[in-house]
Short mmCIF file of C-alpha atoms in Angstrom, two decimals:
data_model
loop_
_atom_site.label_atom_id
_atom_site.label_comp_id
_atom_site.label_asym_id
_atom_site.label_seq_id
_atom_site.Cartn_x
_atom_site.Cartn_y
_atom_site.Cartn_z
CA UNK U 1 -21.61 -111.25 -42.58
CA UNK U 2 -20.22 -107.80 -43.85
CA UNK U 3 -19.82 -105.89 -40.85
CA UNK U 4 -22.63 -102.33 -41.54
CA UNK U 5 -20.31 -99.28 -41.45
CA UNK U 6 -21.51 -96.40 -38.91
CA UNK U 7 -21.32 -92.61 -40.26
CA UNK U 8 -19.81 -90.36 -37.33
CA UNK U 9 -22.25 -87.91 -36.05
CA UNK U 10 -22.41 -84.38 -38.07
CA UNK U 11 -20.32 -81.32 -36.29
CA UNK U 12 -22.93 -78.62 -35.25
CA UNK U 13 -23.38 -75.60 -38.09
CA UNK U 14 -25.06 -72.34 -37.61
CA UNK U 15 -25.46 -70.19 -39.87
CA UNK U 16 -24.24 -66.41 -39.71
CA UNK U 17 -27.58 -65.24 -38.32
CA UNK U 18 -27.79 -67.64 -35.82
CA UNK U 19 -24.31 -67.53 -34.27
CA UNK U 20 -24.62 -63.57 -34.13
CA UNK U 21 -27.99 -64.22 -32.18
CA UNK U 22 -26.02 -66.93 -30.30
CA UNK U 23 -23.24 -64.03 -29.47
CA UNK U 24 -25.49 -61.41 -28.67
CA UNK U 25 -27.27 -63.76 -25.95
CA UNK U 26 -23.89 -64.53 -24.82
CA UNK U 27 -22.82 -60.73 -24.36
CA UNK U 28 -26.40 -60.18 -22.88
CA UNK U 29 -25.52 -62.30 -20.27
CA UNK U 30 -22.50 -61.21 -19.35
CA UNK U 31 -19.84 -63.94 -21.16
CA UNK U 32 -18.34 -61.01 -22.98
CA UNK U 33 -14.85 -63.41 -23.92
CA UNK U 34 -17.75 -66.69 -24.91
CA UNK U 35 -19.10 -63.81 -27.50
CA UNK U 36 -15.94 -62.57 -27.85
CA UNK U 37 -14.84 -65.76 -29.33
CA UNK U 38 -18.05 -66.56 -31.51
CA UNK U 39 -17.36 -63.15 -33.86
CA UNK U 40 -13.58 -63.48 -33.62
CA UNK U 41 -14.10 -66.89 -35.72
CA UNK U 42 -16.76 -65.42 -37.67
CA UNK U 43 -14.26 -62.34 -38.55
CA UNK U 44 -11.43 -64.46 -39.34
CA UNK U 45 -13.54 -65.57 -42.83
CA UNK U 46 -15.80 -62.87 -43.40
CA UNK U 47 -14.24 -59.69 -42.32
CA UNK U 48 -16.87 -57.52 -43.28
CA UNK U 49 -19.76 -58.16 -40.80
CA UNK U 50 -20.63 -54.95 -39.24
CA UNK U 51 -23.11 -56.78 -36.47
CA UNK U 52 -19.44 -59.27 -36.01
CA UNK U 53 -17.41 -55.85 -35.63
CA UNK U 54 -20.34 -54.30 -33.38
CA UNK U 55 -20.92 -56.99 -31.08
CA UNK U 56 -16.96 -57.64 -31.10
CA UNK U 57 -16.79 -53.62 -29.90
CA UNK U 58 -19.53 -53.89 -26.82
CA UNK U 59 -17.20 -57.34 -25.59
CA UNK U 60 -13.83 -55.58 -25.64
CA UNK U 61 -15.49 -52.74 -23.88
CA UNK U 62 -16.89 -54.82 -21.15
CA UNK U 63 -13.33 -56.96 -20.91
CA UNK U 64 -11.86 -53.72 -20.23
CA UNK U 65 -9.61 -54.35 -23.14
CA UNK U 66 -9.80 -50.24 -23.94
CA UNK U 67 -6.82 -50.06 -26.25
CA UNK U 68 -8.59 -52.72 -28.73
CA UNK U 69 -12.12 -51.09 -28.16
CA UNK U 70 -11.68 -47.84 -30.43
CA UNK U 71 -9.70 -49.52 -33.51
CA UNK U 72 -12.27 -52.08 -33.38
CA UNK U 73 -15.25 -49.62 -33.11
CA UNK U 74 -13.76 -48.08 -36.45
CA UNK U 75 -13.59 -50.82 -38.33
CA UNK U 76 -17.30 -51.66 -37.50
CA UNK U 77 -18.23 -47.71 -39.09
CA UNK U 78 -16.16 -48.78 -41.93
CA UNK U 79 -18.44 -51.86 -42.68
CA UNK U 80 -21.19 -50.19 -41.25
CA UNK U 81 -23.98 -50.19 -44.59
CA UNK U 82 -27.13 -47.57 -43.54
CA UNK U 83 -26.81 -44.41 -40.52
CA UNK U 84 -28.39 -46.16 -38.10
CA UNK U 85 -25.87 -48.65 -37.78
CA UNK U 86 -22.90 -45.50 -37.77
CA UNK U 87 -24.96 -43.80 -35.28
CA UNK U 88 -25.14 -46.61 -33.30
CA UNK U 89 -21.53 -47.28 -33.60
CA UNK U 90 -20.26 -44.06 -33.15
CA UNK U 91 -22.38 -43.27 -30.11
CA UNK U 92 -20.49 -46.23 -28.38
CA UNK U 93 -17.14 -45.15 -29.68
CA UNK U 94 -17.86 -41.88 -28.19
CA UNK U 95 -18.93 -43.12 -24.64
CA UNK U 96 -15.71 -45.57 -24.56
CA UNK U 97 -13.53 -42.68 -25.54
CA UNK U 98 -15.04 -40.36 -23.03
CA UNK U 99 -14.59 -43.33 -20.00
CA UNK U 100 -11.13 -43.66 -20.52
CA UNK U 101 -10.29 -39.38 -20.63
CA UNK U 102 -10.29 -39.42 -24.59
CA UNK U 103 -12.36 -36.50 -24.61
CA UNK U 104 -11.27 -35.29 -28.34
CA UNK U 105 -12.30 -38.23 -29.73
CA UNK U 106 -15.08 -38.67 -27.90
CA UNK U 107 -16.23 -35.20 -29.61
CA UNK U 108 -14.88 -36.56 -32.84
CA UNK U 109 -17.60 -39.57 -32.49
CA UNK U 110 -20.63 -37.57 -31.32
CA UNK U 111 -19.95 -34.95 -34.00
CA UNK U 112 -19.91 -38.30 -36.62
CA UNK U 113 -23.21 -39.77 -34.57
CA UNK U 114 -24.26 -36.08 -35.23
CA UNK U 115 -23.82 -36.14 -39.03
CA UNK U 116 -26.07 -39.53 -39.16
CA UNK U 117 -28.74 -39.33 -36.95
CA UNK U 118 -32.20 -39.08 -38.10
CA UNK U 119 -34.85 -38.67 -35.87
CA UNK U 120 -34.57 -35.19 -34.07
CA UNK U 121 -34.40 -37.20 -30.63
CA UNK U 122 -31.60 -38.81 -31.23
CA UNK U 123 -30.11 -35.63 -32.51
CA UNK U 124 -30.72 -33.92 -29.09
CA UNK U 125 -29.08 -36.53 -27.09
CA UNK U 126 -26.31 -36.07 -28.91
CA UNK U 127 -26.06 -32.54 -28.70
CA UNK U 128 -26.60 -33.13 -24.97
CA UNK U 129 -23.88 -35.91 -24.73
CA UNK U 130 -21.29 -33.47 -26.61
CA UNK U 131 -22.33 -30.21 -24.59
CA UNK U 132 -21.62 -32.97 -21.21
CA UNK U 133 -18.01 -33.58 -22.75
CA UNK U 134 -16.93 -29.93 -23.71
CA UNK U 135 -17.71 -29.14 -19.83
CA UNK U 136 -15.60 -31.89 -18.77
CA UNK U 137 -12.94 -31.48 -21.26
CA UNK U 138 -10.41 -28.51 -20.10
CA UNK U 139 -9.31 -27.98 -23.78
CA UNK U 140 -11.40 -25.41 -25.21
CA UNK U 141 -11.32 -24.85 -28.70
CA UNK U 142 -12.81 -22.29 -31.64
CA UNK U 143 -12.50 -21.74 -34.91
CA UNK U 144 -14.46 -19.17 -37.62
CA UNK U 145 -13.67 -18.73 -41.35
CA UNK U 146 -15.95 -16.41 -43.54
CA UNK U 147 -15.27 -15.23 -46.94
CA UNK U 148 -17.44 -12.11 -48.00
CA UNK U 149 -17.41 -9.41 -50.84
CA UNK U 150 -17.29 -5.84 -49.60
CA UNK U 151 -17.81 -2.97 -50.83
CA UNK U 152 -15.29 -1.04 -48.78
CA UNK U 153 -12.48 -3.02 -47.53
CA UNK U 154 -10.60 -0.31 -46.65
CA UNK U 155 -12.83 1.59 -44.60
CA UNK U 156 -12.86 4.42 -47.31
CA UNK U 157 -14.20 7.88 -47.56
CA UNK U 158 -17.94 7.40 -49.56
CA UNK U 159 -17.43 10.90 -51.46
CA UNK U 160 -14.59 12.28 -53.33
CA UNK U 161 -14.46 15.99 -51.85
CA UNK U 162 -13.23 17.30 -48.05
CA UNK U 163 -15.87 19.16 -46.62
CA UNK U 164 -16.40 20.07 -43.27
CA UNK U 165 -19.79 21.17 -42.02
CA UNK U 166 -20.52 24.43 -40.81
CA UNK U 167 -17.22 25.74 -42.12
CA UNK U 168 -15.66 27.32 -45.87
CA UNK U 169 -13.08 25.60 -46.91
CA UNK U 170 -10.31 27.92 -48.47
CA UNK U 171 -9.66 25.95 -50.69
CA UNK U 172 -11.02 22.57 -52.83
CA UNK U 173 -9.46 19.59 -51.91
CA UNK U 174 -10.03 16.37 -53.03
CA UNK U 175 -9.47 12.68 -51.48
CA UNK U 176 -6.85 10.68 -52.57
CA UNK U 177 -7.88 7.12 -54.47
CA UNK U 178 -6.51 5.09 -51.95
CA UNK U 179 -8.51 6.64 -49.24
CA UNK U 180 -12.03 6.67 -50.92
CA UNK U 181 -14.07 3.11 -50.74
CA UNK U 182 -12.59 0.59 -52.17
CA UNK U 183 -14.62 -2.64 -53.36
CA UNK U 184 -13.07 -6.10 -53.06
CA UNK U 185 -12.96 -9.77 -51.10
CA UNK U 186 -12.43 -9.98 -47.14
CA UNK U 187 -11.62 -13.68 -46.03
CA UNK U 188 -11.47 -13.99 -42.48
CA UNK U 189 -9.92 -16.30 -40.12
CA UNK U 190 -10.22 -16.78 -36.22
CA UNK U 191 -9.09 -19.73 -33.75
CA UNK U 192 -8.45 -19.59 -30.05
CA UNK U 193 -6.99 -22.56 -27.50
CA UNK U 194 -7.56 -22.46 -24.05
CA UNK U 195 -6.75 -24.84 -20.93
CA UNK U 196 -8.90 -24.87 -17.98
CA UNK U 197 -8.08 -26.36 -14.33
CA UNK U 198 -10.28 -26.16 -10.92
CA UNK U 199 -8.92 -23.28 -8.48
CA UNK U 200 -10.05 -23.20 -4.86
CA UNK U 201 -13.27 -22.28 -3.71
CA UNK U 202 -15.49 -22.13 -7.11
CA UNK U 203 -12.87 -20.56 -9.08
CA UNK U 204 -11.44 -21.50 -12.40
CA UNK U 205 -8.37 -20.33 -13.96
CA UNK U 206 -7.99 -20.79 -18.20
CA UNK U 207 -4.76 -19.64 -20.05
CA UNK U 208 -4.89 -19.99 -23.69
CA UNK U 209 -4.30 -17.95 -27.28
CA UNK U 210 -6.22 -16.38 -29.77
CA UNK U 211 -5.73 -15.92 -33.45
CA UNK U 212 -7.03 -13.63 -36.18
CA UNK U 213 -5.80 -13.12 -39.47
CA UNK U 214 -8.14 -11.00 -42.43
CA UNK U 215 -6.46 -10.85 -46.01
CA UNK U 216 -8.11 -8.37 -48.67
CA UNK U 217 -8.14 -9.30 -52.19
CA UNK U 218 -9.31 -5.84 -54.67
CA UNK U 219 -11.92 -5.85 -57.31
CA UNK U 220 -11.03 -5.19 -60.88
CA UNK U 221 -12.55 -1.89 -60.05
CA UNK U 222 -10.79 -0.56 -57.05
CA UNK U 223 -7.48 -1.19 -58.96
CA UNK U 224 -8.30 0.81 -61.68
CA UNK U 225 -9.33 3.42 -59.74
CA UNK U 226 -6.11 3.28 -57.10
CA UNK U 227 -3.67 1.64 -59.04
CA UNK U 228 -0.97 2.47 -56.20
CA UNK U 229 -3.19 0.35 -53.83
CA UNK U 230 -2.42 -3.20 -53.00
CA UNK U 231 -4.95 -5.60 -51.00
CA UNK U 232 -1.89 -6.65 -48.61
CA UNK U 233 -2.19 -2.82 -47.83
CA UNK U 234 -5.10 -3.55 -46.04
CA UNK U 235 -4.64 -6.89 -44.42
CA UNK U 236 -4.48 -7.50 -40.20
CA UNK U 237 -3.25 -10.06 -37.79
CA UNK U 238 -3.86 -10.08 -34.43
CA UNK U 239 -2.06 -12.55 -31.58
CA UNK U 240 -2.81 -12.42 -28.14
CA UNK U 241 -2.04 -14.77 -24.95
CA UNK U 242 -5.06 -14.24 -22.18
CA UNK U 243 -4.71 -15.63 -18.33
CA UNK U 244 -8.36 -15.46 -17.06
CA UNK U 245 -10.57 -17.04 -14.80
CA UNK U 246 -14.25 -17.24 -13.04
CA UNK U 247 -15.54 -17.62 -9.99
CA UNK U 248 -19.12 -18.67 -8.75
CA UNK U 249 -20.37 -16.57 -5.91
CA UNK U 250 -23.80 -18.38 -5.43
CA UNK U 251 -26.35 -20.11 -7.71
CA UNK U 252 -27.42 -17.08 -9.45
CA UNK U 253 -24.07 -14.99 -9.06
CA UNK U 254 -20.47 -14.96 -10.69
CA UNK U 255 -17.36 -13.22 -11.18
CA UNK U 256 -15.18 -13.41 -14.48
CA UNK U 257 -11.51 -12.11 -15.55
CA UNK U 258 -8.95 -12.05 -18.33
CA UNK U 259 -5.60 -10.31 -19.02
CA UNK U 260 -4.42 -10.60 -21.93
CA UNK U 261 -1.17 -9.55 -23.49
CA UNK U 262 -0.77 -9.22 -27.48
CA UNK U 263 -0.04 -7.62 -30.79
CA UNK U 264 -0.98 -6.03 -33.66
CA UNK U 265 0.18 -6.47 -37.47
CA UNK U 266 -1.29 -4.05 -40.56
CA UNK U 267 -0.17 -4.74 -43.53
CA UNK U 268 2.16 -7.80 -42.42
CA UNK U 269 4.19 -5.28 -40.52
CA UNK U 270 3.87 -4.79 -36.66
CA UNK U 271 1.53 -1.91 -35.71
CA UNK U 272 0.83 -2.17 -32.04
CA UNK U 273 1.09 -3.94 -28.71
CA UNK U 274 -1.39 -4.46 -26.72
CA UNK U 275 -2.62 -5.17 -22.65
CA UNK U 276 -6.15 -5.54 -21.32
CA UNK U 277 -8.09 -5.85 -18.48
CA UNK U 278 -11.32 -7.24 -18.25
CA UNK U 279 -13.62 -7.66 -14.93
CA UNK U 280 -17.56 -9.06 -15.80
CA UNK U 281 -20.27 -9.44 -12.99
CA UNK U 282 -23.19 -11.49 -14.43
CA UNK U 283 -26.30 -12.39 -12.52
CA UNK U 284 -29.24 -14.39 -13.36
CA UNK U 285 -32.19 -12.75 -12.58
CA UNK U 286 -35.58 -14.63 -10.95
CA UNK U 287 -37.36 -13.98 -13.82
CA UNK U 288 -34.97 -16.27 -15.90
CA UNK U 289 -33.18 -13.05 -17.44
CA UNK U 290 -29.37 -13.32 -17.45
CA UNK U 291 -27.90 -9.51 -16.84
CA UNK U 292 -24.07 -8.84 -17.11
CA UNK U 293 -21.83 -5.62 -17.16
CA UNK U 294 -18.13 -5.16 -17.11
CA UNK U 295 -15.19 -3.11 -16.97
CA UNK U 296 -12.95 -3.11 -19.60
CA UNK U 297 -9.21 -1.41 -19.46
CA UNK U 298 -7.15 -1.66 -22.72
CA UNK U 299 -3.07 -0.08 -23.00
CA UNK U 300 -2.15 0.54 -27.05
CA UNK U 301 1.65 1.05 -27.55
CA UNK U 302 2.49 1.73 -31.42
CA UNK U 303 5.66 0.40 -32.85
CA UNK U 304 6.63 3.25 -34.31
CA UNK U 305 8.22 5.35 -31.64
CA UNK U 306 6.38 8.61 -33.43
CA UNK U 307 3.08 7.66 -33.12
CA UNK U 308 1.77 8.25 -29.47
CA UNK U 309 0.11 5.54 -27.46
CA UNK U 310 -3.68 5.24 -26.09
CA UNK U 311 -5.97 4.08 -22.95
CA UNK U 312 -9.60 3.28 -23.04
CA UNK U 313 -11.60 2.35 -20.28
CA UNK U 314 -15.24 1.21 -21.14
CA UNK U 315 -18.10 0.35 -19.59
CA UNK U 316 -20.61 -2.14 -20.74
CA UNK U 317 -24.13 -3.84 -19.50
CA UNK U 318 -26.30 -6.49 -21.09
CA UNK U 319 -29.42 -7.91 -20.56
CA UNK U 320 -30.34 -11.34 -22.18
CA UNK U 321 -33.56 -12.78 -22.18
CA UNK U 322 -35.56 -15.84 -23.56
CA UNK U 323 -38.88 -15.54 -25.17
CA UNK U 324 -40.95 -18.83 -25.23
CA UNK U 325 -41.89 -20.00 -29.09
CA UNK U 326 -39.53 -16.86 -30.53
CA UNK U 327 -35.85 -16.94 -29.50
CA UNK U 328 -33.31 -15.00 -27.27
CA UNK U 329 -33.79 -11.05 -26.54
CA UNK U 330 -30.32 -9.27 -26.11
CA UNK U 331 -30.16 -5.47 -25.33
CA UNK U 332 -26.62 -4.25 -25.02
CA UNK U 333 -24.81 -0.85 -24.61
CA UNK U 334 -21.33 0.84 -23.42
CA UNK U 335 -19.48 4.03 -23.09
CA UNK U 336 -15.60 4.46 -23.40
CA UNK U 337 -13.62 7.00 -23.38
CA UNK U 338 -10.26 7.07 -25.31
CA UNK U 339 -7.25 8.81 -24.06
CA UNK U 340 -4.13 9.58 -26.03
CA UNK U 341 -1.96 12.98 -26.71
CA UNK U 342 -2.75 11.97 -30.64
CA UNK U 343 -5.94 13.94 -31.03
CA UNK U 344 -6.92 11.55 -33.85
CA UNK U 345 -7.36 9.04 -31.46
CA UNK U 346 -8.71 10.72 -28.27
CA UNK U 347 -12.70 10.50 -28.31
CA UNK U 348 -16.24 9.93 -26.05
CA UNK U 349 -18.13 7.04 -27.17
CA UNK U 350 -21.86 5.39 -26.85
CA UNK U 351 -23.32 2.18 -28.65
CA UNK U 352 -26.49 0.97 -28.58
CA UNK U 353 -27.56 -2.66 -29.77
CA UNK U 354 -30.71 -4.93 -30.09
CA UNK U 355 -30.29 -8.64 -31.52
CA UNK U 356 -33.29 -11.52 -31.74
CA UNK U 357 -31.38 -14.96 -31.85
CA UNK U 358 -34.76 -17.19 -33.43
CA UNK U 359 -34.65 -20.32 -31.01
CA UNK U 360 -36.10 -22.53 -33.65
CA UNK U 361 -35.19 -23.16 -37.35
CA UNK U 362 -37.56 -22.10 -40.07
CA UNK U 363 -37.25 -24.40 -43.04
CA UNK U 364 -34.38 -25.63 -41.85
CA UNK U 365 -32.43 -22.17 -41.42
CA UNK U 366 -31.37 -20.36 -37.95
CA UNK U 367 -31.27 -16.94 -37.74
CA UNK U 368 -30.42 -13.91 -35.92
CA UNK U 369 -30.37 -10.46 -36.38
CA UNK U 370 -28.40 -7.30 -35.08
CA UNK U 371 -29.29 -3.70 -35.11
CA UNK U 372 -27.22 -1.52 -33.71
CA UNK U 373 -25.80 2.25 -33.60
CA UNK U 374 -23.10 4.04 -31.93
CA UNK U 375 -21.75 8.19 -31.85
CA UNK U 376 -17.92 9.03 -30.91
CA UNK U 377 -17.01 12.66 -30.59
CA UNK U 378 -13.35 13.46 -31.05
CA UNK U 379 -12.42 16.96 -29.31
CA UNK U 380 -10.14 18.49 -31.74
CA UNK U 381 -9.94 17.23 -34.98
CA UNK U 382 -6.40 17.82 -36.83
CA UNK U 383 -7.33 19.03 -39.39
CA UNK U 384 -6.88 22.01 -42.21
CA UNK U 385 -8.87 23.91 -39.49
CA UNK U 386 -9.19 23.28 -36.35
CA UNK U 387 -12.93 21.40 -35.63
CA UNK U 388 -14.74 19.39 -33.67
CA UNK U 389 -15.13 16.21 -35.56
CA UNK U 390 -18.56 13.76 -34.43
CA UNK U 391 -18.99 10.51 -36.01
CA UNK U 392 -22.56 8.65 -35.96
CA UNK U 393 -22.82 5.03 -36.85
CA UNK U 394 -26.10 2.85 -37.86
CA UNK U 395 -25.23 -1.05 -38.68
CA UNK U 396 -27.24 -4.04 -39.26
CA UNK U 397 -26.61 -7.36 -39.23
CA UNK U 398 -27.88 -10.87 -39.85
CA UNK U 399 -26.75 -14.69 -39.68
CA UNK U 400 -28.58 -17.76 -41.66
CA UNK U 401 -27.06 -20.65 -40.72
CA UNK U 402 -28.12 -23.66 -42.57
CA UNK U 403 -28.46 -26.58 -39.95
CA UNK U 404 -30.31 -28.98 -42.60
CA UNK U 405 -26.74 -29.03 -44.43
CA UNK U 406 -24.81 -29.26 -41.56
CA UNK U 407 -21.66 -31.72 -41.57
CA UNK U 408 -20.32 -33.32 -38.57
CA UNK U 409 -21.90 -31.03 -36.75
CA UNK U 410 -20.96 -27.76 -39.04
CA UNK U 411 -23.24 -26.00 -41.39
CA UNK U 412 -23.04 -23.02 -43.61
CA UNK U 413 -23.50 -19.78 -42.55
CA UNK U 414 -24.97 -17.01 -45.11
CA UNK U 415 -23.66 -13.01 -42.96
CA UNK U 416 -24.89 -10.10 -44.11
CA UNK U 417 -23.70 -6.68 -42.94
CA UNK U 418 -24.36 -3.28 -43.67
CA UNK U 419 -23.55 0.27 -42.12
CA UNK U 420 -23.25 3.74 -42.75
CA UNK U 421 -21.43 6.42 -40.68
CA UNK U 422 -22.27 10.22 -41.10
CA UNK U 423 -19.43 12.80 -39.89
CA UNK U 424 -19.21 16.59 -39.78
CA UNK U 425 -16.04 16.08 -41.71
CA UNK U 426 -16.91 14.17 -45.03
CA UNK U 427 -13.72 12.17 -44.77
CA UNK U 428 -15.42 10.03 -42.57
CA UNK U 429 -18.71 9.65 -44.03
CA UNK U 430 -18.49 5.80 -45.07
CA UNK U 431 -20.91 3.35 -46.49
CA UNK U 432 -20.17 -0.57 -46.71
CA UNK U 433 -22.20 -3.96 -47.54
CA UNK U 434 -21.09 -7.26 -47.79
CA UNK U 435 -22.79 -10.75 -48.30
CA UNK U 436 -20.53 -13.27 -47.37
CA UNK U 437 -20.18 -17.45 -46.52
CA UNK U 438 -18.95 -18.90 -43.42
CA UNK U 439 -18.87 -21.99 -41.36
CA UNK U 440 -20.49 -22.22 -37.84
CA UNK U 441 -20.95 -25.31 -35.42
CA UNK U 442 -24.84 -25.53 -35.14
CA UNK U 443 -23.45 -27.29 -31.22
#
């Protein structure tokens, strides 16, 4: 009799879904290196399984395999198909970079969590998650760009004529082209770096540098009128190292200082150096109201061995307060006083400032606004005669910022500026607007 031939048992098959359910029970559980295993065999056929690359992320993290746990986490947002699965992916990323003293890239993955969460929840936490690593992190960064049209980049005279109130002239005399208002571009561009360590006692101590560079560009207009002018006539730079610190006298009470050390270029040619002293006492007040005044002492040394240096010492105080429903109330004002054997410099001044910072966004917009005015009174004037010349400045302000287009955590940012200055000597009567587009981090 023919012997009946017996088939071997089938091997066991799952099918994707199942061993990814099989995995996640496993990693549930606690066998990170069992689930581990299941995606690593899945992976090694069908590389682009985001759940494979996600689960494969949380195991690695648990193993405490941390230099695998980021590259992997990567190539998870790279398979990654809808923004809930990069939010969810990046949000893990981000807390693994932050455990292991990452803290740049753990910004770096909140700001990318940022850019694809939805519900306005999830947004929060992030903000909340990125606002606990920037106080944790002792790098402190910033950076602002803004590109606006002007319509005095120069700070120009508004009229064409000298004339000095209350006095005859005895003569006419005109102002040159290149010192009326010129119209043209400003683009703007601002960074600072700071490092931060723990004193004794509730102090900290932060050295770092700040940056500032604005290049002009003239309109067709102001170079017909002032053909001698060039916009590199009116660019700056500005460079200055600053050692400060803070101190925390009580719940409610602090202490903060800077000294900073720096110079000055007009016109890509060195104008000035620079020291400063700054001393700030800020409070916050029962009634929630954060007030804050200072001391500021600034040292201006000109290049040019002809011009003569200047001091300032000014005073300023601010009260902040928020308004349930509405936004943030600031009032602000300061004195100074300039002294210098240059008479063009030497003045008394006073500003005055209001500003509403709207706490929520209206159609998808933030916005503040800034009005403001100040008066500086020069002594004597040099002048054709001799005169007392008094300078009084309006300016408003106001900042859209577009949060609904933000990216990575950046959004647009519509500025709008205008001011006008009247002076007994016409000379310094000026006028300027300008509409311009920056870039702002809405956290």
């Amino acid at each position: 009799m023919a012997a009946t031939a017996q088939s071997a048992p089938a091997p066991l098959e799952l099918t994707q879904s199942q061993l990814l359910d099989l995995a996640a029970r496993e990693l549930a559980a606690g066998r990170a290196q069992v689930a581990l295993d299941l995606v690593e065999g899945l992976l090694a056929t069908r590389p682009n399984v985001y759940d494979a690359h996600l689960i494969r992320t949380d195991a690695l993290r648990q193993l405490g395999r941390t230099d695998e746990v980021l590259p992997s986490a990567r190539a998870a947002w790279r398979e990654a198909t809808s923004d809930a699965e990069r939010t969810r992916i990046a949000r893990l990323a981000a807390h693994e970079a932050y455990r292991n003293g990452r803290n740049f890239q753990s910004k770096f993955w909140l700001r990318r969590a940022m850019n694809t969460a939805k519900s306005p929840l999830a947004k929060q936490n992030i903000i909340r998650n990125f606002n606990q690593v920037r106080q944790a992190d002792p790098w402190r960064t910033q950076l602002s760009f803004n590109v606006a049209p002007s319509s005095n980049v120069n700070n120009g005279a508004q009229g064409s004529r000298y004339v000095v109130d209350g006095i005859t002239l005895p003569f006419d005399l005109s102002v040159s082209p290149t010192s009326q208002a010129l119209s043209g571009y400003r683009a703007s561009l601002s960074g600072s770096a700071s490092y931060t360590w723990d004193g004794d006692a509730g102090t900290d101590y932060s050295l770092g540098i700040k940056l500032s560079s604005t290049r002009v560009v003239l309109s067709s207009e102001a170079k017909a009128s002032a053909p001698s002018a060039k916009g590199s006539d009116y660019d700056t730079d500005t460079v200055e190292l600053v050692f400060g610190g803070s101190t925390t006298l009580n719940a409610r009470h602090g202490l903060t200082w800077s000294l900073g050390a720096g110079r000055i270029y007009s016109a890509h040619a060195p104008y000035a150096d620079t020291a400063s002293l700054t001393l700030t006492d800020h409070h916050k007040l029962k009634s929630g109201a954060t007030f804050r005044h200072g001391l500021t002492a600034r040292y201006e040394r000109p290049t040019e061995a002809t011009r003569a240096p200047a001091r300032s010492l000014q005073y300023s105080v601010e009260h902040a307060k928020l308004a349930r429903d509405i936004g943030v109330f600031r009032n602000a004002a300061y004195v100074e006083r300039v002294f210098s054997d240059d008479p063009s410099k030497a003045r008394d001044s006073l500003g005055l400032s209001t500003s509403l910072e709207l706490g929520k966004p209206v159609l998808g917009t933030k916005a503040s606004f800034t009005l403001g005015a100040e008066m500086s009174h020069y002594e004597v004037y040099p002048f054709l005669v001799a005169t007392d010349r008094t300078d009084k400045s309006l300016y408003l302000s106001a900042r859209f910022t577009l949060v609904e287009h933000s990216f990575y955590g950046f959004a647009p940012e519509v500025r709008m500026d205008f001011g006008k200055t009247w002076s007994n000597i016409s000379r310094f009567d000026t006028r300027t607007s300008s509409i311009g587009l920056g870039i702002k981090s809405t956290f």
